[in-house]
Coordinates of C-alpha atoms in Angstrom, one line a residue:
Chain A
X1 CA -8.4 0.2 -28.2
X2 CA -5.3 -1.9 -27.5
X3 CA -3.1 0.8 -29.0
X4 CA -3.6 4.2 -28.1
X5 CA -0.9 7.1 -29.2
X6 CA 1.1 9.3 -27.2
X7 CA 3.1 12.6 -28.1
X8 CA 5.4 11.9 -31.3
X9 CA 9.3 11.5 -30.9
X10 CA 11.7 14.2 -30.7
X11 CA 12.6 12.8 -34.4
X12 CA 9.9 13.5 -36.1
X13 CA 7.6 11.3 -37.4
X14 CA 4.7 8.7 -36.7
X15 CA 4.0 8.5 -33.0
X16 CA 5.2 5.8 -30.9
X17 CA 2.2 3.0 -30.3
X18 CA 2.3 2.7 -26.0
X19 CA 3.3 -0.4 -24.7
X20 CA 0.5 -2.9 -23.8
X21 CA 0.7 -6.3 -23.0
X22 CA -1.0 -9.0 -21.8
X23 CA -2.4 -9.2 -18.5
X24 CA -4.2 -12.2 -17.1
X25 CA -7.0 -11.8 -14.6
X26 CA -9.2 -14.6 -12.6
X27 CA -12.2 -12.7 -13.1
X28 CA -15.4 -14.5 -11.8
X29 CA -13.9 -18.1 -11.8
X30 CA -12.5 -17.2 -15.7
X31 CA -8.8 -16.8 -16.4
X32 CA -8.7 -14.4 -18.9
X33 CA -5.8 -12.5 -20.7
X34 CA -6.6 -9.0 -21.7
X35 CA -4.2 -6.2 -23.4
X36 CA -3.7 -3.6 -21.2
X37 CA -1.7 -0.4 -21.0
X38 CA 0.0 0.0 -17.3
X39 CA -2.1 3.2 -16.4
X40 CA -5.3 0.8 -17.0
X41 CA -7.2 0.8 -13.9
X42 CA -9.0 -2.4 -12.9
X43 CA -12.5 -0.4 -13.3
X44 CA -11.7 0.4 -16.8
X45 CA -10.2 -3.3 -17.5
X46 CA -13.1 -4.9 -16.1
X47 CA -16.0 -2.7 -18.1
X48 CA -13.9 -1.8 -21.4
X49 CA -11.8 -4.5 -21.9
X50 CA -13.6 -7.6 -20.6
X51 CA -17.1 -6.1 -20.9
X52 CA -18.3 -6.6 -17.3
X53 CA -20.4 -3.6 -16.8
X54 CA -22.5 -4.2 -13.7
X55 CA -19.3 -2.6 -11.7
X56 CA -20.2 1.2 -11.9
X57 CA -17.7 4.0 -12.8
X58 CA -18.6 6.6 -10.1
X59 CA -16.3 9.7 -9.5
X60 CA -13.4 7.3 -10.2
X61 CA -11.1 8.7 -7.2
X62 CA -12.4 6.4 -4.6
X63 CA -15.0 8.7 -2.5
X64 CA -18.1 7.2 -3.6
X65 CA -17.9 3.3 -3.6
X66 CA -19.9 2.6 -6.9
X67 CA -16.9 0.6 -8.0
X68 CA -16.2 -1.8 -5.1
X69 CA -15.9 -5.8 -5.7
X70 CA -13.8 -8.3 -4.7
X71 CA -10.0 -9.2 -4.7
X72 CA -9.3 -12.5 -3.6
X73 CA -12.2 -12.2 -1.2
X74 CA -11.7 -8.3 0.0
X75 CA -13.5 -5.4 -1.4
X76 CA -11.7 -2.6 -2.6
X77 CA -12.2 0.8 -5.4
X78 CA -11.2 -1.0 -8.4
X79 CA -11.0 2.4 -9.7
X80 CA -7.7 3.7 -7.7
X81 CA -5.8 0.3 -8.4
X82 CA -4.1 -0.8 -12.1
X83 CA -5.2 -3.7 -13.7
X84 CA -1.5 -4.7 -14.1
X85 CA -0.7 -4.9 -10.0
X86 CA -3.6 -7.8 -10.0
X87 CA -2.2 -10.6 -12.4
X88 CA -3.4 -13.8 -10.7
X89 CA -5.8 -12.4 -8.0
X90 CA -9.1 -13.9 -8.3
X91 CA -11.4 -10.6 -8.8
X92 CA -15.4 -11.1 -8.3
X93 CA -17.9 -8.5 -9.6
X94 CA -21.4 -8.1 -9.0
X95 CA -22.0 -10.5 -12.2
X96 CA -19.9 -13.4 -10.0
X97 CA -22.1 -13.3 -6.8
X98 CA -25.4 -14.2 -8.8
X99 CA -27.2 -14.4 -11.8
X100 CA -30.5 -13.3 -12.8
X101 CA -31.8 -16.5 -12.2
X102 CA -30.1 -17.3 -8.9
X103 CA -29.7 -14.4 -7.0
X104 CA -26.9 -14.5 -4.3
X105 CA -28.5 -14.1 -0.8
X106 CA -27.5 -10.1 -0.4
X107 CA -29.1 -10.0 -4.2
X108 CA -32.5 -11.1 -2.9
X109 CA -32.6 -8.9 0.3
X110 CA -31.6 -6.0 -1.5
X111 CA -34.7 -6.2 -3.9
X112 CA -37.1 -7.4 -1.4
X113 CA -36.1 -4.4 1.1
X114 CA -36.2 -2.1 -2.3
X115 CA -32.7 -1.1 -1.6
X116 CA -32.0 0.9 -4.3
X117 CA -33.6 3.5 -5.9
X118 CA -31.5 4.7 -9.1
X119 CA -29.7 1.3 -9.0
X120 CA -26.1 3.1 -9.8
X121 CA -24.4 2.6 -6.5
X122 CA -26.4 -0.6 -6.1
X123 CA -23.5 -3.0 -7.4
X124 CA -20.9 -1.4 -5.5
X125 CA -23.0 -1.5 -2.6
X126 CA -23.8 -5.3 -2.7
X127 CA -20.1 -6.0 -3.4
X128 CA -19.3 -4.4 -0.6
X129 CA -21.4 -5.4 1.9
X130 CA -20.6 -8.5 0.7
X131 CA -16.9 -7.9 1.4
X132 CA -18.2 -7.4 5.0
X133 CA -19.9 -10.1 5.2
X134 CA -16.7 -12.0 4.5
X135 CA -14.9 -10.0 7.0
X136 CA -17.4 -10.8 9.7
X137 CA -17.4 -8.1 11.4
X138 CA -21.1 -6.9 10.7
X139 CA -22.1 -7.9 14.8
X140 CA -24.8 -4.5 15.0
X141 CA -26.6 -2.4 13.1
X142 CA -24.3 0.6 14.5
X143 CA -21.1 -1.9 13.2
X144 CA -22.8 -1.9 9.5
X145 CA -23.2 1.6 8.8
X146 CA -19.8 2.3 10.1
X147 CA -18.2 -0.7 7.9
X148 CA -20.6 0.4 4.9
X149 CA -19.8 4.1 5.0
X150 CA -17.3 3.6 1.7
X151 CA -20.3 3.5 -0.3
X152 CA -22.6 6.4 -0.7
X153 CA -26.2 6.1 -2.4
X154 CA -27.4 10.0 -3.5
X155 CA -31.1 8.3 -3.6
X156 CA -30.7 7.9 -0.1
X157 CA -31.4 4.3 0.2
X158 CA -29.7 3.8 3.1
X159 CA -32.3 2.7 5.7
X160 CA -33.6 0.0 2.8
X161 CA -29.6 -0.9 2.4
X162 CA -29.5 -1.4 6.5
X163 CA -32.3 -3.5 6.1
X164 CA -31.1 -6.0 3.4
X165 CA -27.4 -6.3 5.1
X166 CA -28.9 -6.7 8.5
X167 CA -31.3 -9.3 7.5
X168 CA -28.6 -11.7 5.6
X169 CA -25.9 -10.4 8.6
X170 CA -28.7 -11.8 10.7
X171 CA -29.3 -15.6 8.7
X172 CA -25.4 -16.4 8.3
X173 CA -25.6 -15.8 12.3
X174 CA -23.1 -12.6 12.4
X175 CA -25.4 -10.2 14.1
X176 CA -24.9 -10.4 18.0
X177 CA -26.7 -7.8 19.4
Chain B
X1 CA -4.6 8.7 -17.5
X2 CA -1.0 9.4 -19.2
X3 CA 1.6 6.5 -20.5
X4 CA 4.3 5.4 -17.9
X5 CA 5.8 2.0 -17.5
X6 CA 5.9 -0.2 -14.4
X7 CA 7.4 -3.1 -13.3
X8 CA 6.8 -5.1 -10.4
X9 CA 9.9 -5.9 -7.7
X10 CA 10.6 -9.0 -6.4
X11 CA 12.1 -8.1 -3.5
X12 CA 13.7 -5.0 -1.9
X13 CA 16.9 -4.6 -3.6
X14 CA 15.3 -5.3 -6.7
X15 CA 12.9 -2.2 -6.2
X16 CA 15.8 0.1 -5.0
X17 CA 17.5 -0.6 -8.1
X18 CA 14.6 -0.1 -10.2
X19 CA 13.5 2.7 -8.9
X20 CA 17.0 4.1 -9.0
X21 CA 17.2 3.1 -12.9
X22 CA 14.3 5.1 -14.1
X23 CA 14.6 8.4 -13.7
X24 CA 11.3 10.0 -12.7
X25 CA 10.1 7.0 -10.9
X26 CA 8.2 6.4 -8.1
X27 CA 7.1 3.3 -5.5
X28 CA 3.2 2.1 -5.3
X29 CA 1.8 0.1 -3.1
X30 CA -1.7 0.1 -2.5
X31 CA -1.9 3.3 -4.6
X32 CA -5.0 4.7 -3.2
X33 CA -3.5 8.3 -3.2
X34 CA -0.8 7.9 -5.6
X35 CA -3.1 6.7 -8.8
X36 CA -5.5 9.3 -7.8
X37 CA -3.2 12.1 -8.0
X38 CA -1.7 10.4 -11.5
X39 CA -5.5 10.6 -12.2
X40 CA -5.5 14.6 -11.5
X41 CA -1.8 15.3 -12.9
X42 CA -0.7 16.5 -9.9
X43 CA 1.7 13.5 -9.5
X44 CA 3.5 12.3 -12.8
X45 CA 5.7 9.6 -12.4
X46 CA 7.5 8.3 -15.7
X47 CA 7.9 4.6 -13.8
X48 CA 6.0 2.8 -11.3
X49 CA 7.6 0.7 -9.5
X50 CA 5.2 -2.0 -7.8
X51 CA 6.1 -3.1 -4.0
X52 CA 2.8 -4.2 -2.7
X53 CA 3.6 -8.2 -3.3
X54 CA 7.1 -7.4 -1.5
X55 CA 7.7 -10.1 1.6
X56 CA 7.0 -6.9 4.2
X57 CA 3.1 -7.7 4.8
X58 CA 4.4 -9.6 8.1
X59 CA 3.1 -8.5 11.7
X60 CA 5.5 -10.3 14.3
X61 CA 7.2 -9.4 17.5
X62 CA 10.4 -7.7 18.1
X63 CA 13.0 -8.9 20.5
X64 CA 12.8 -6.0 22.8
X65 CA 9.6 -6.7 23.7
X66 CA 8.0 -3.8 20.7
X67 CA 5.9 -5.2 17.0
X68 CA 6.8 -5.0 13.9
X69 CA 4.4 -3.8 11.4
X70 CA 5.7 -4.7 8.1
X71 CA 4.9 -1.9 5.3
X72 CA 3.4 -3.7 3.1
X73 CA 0.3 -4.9 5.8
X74 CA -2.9 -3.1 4.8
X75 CA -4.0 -0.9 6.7
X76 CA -6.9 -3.5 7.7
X77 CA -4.8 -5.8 8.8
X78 CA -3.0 -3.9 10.8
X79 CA -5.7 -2.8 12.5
X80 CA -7.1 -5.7 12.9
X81 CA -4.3 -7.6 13.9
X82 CA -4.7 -9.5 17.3
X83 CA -1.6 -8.1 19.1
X84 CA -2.1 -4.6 18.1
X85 CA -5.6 -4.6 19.4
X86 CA -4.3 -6.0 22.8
X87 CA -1.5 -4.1 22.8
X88 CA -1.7 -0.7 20.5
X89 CA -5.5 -0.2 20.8
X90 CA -4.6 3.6 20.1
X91 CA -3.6 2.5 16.4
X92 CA -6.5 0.1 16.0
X93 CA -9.1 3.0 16.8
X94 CA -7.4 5.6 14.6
X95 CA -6.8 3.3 11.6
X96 CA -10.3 2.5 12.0
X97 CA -11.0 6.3 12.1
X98 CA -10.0 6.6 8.5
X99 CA -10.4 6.4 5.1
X100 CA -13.1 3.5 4.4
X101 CA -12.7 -0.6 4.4
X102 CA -12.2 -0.3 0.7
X103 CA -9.3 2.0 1.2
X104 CA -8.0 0.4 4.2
X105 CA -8.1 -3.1 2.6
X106 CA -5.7 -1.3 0.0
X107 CA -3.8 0.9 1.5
X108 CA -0.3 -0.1 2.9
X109 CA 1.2 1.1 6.4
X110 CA 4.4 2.4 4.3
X111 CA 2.0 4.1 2.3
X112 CA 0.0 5.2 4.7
X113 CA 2.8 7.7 5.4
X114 CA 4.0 8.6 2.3
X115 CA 0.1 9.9 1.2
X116 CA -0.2 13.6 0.3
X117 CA -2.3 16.8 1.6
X118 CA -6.1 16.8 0.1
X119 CA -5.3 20.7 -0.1
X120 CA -7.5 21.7 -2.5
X121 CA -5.3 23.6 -4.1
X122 CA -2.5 20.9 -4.1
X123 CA -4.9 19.0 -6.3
X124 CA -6.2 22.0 -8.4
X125 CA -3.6 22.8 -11.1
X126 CA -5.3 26.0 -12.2
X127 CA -4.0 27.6 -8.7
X128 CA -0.5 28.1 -8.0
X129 CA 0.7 25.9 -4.8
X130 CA 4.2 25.8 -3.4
X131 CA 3.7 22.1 -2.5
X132 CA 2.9 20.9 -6.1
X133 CA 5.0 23.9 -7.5
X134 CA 8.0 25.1 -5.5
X135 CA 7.8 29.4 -6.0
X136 CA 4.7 29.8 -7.8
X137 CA 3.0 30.9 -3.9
X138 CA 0.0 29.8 -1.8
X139 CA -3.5 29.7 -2.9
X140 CA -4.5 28.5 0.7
X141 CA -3.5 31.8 2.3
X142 CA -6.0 34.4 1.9
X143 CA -8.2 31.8 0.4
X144 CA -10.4 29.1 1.6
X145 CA -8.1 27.1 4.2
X146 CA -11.2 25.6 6.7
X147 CA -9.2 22.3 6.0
X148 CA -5.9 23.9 7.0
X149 CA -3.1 24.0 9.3
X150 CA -3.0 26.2 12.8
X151 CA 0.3 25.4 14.0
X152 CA 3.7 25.0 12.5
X153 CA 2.8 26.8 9.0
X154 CA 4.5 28.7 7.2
X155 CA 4.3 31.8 5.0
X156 CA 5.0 29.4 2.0
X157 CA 2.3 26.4 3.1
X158 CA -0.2 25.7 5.4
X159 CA -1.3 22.5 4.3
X160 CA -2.2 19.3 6.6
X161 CA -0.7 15.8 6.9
X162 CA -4.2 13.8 6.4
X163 CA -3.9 10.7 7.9
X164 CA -5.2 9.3 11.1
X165 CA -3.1 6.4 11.2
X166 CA 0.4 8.6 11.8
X167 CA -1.4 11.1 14.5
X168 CA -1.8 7.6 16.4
X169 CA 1.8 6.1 16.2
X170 CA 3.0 10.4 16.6
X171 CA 2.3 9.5 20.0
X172 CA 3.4 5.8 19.9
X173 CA 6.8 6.9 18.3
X174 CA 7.8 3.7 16.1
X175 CA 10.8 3.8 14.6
X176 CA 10.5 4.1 10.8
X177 CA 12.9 1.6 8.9
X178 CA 13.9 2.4 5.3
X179 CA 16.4 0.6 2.6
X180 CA 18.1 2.7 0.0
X181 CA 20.4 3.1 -2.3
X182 CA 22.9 3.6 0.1
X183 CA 21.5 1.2 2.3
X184 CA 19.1 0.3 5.1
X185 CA 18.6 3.4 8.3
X186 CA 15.6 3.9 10.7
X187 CA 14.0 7.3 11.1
X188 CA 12.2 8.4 14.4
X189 CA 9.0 8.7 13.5
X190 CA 8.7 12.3 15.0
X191 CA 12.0 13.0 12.3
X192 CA 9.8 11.3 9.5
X193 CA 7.1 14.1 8.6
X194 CA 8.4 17.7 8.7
X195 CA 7.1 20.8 9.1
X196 CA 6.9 23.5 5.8
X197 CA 9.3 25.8 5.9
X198 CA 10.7 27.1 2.7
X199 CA 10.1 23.7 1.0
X200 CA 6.8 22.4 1.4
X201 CA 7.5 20.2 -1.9
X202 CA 9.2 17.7 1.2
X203 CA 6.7 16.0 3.0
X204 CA 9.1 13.9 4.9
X205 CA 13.0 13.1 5.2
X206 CA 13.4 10.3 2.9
X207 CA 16.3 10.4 0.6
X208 CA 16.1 9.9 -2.8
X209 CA 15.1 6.4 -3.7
X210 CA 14.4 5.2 0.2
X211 CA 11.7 2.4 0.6
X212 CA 10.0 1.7 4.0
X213 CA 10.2 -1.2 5.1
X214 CA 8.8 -1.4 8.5
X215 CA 7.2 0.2 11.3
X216 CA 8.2 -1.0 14.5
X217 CA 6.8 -0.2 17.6
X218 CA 8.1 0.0 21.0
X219 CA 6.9 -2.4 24.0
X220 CA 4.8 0.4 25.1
X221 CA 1.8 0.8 24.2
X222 CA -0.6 3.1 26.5
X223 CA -3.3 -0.2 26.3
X224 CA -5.0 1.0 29.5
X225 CA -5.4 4.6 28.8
X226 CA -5.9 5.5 26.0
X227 CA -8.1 7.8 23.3
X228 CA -8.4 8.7 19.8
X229 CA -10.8 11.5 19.5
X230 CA -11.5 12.9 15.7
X231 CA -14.0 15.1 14.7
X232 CA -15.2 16.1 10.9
X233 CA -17.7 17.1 9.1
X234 CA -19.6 14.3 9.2
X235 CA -20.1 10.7 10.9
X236 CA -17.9 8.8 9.2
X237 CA -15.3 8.3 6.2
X238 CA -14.0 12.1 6.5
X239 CA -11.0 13.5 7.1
X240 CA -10.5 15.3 10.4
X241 CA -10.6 18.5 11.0
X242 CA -9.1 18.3 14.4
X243 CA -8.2 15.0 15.8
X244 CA -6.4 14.0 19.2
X245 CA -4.4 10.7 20.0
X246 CA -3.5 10.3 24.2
X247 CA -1.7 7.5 26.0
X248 CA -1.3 8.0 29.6
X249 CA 0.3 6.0 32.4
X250 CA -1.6 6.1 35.4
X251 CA -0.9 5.5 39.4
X252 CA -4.3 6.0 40.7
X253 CA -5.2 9.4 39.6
X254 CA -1.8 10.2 39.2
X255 CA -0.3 10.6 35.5
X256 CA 2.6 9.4 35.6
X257 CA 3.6 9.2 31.6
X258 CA 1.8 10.9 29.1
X259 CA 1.7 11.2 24.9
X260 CA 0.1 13.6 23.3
X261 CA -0.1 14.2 19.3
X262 CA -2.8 16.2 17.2
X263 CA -4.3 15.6 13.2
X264 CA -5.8 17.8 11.4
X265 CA -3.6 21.1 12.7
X266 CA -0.5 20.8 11.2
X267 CA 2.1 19.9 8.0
X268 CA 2.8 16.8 10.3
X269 CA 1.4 15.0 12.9
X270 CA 1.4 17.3 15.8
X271 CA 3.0 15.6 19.0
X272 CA 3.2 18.3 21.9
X273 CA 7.0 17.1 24.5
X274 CA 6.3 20.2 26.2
X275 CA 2.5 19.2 27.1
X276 CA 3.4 15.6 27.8
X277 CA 5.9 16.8 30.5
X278 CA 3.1 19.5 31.8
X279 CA 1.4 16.2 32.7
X280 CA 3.9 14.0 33.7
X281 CA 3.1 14.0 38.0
X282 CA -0.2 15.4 37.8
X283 CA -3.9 14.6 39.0
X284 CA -6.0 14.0 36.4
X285 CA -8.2 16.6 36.7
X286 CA -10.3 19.0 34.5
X287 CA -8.3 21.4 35.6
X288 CA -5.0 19.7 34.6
X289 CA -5.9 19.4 31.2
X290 CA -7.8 22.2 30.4
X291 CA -4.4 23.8 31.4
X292 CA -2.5 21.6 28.8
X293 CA -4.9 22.4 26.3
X294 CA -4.8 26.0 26.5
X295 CA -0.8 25.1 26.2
X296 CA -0.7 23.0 23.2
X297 CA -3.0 25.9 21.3
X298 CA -1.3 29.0 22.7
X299 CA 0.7 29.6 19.6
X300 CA -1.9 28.3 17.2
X301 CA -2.3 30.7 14.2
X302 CA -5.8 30.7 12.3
X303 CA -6.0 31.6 8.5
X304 CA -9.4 32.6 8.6
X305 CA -11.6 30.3 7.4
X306 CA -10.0 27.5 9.7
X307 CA -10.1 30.2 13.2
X308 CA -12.5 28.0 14.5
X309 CA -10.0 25.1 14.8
X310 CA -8.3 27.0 17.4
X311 CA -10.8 26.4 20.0
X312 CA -11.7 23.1 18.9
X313 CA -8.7 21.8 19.4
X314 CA -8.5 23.2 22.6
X315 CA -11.9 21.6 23.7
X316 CA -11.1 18.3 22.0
X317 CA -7.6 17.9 23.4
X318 CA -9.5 18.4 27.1
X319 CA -11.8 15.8 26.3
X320 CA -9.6 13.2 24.7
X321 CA -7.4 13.6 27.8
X322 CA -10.3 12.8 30.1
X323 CA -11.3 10.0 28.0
X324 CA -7.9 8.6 28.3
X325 CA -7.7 9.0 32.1
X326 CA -10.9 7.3 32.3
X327 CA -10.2 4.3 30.3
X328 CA -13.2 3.7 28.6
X329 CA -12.4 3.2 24.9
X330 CA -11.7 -0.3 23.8
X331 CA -9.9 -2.0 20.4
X332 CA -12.5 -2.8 18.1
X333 CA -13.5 -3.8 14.9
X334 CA -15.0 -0.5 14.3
X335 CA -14.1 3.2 15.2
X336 CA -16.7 4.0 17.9
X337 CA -14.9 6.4 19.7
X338 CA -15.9 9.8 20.7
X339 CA -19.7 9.2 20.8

């Protein structure tokens, strides 16, 4: 799908091929150089183009979190930004924190605290929380619901969710009260 | 979504003449509101023009004793930001009112003000809307407006300006600084966002092609008393349907400067002069502000579905105003206030 066809010229004819071009992305330690359209957003790019599908399309208008990961360290929709504005940022997605054998730390708590039930939002949540994490600003309980209220979870995870942030909040020494 | 092209500026005279060569055109910077209304069609711009990697991400002081926040800062860091939490605490508890840290990690402070209604009709192109389409009427009157305005509507809008951030520096009153085509100006913040009218299309008083650049702040900064009160439909990461932002000056209970702005109420953040100088010299009393908050709501309108905003913005102006006069809220790294 590198070409896709718009309306056809006032002159008749075959319709004008869009213009894509090549966009390079850090994603998960890889440089990689993908051919985008401008109106790709960095959801799509990530799950159509370089086949990353852990990060979840949600409502794709940035009110439900399922898309959240990583920009150069901060989390963010991936779904209301363009691929394009992110050439060189280093972009992590659920499949850079861990791997199936090596779980990342939020990983592990969030399947021993049975955080999920579905699993949809799960990678957005995880991204996100980690994004918190690297904020550190998760000090109570109170402080991580607020910071984690960009990502809903219609199973109603939430007090399994609190559980698994708290607990690695708690072992990288954030919590303070 | 549809085809467009985009570039991405280098620096500011290189996005006012982009923007400027393609017709149609329009600036993004975080794009949180912008790409989703390209997403729904309401917004169609032929040419994007990027600015969010523009040198304006700086927070630094002024000369005259005021900050600069530069319009490319994310909302985060702006809220965040060490001097605005000991000086602004105001706009670190609204910012932190809003949106979600996603959002606010994208969002710009230029952008900030330049985001749209969430009318639902603004966004729903099966229903005619004056804002989206100049003539073709208002779906919100004689509809369902709960989200809607109560003060300074008119007969052809009655939509609300949605941020949180801008009802916060309403009572601050920044100046706004923009570069254009015919050069660089600075807009009052009060003379930024404008009421309906007859063309509800114009959110604000930007000329064609206009980029802001910065926000910057006077020296004062209401740090001792202060609130921002909002109140939604639910706990967090809603927008308000009524919210309040107060800075007083206080000589023992004596209130001795006052700002006053509501969200939620109006085409624009709502900042009362009239209240502020029914304060100016008084006790801070119950009675004193229940008297200002009757004021401030005395010409409020309701629509129907939104009467009930009337009242609460009576109720919630009274008890931001005592929260101010007591002090108690504090910068943080969340938005506790209110509870």
């Amino acid at each position: 799908m590198s070409q896709l066809l718009t309306r056809a010229p006032a002159s008749g004819g075959l319709p004008a091929p869009v213009p894509t071009g090549p966009v390079r992305l850090h994603i998960n330690g890889e440089t990689q150089t993908l051919q985008l359209a401008p109106w790709t957003s960095l959801l799509d790019a990530l799950r159509e183009y370089a086949h990353l599908t852990g990060t979840k399309k949600g409502c794709d208008h940035g009110q439900c979190g399922a898309c959240t990961v990583l920009v150069n360290g901060r989390r963010i929709n991936s779904c209301l930004t363009l691929a394009v504005m992110h050439e060189d940022d280093d972009i992590t997605t659920i499949e850079g924190l861990g791997t199936p054998d090596n779980l990342s730390p939020l990983q592990q708590a969030f399947v021993d605290h049975d955080a999920f039930q579905c699993g949809y939002c799960t990678p957005g949540q995880i991204c996100s929380a980690q994004g918190l994490l690297n904020e550190g600003r998760a000090h109570s309980e109170a402080e991580i619901k607020e910071l984690m209220s960009g990502n809903l979870c219609r199973c109603g995870a939430y007090v399994g969710i609190l559980d698994a942030v708290s607990e690695v909040a708690n072992s990288q020494g954030e919590m303070v009260k | 979504m549809y085809p467009f092209t985009y570039s991405r500026a280098t620096d500011v005279a290189d996005a006012v003449r982009d923007k400027a060569g393609h017709d149609g055109s329009a600036y993004v910077g975080g794009g949180t509101n912008l790409i989703d209304l390209m997403k729904m069609n309401v917004e169609q711009p032929a040419h994007l023009v990027n600015v969010a990697k523009l040198p304006l991400a700086k927070i630094e002081d002024l000369p005259n004793g005021g900050l600069r926040l530069g319009a490319t800062a994310t909302n985060s860091d702006t809220a965040w930001n060490e001097q605005v939490k000991a000086r602004y605490p105001l706009l670190n508890q609204a910012i932190l009112a809003g949106a979600s840290p996603q959002l606010r990690n994208a969002a710009t402070n230029g952008g900030n003000l330049m985001q749209r209604t969430r009318c639902y009709y603004f966004y729903d192109l099966a229903t005619p809307c004056n804002k989206r389409e100049p003539g073709s009427g208002c779906s919100a009157i004689g509809g369902f407006n709960r989200i809607h305005a109560i003060l300074g509507a008119s007969e052809a809008c009655i939509a609300t300006h949605p941020s949180d951030m801008c009802v916060a520096l309403a009572a601050l009153a920044p100046t706004v600084r923009v570069s254009g085509p015919q050069g660089e100006r600075s807009i009052a913040f009060e003379d930024f966002h404008r009421l309906p009218g007859d063309h509800p299309e114009f959110d604000n008083t930007l000329a064609e092609g206009e980029l802001i650049t910065s926000l910057d702040l006077p020296e004062k900064g209401f740090a001792k008393h202060f609130a921002y009160l909002k109140l939604r439909d639910r706990h967090s990461y809603a927008f308000a349907l009524v919210s309040v932002a107060v800075g007083l000056e206080m000589d023992g209970d004596t209130i001795t400067d006052a700002r006053l702005a509501l969200g939620g109420v109006a085409h624009k953040p709502w900042r009362d002069h009239s209240a502020e100088a029914l304060l100016k010299g008084q006790h801070a009393t119950a009675e004193t502000f229940g008297r200002v908050a009757a004021h401030v709501v005395a010409n409020a309108v309701g629509q129907g579905s939104n009467d009930f905003k009337i009242e609460l913005a009576r109720r919630a102006i009274v008890r931001a105003l005592k929260q101010a006069a007591e002090g108690k809220q504090e910068a943080g790294d969340v938005y506790l206030g209110g509870q």
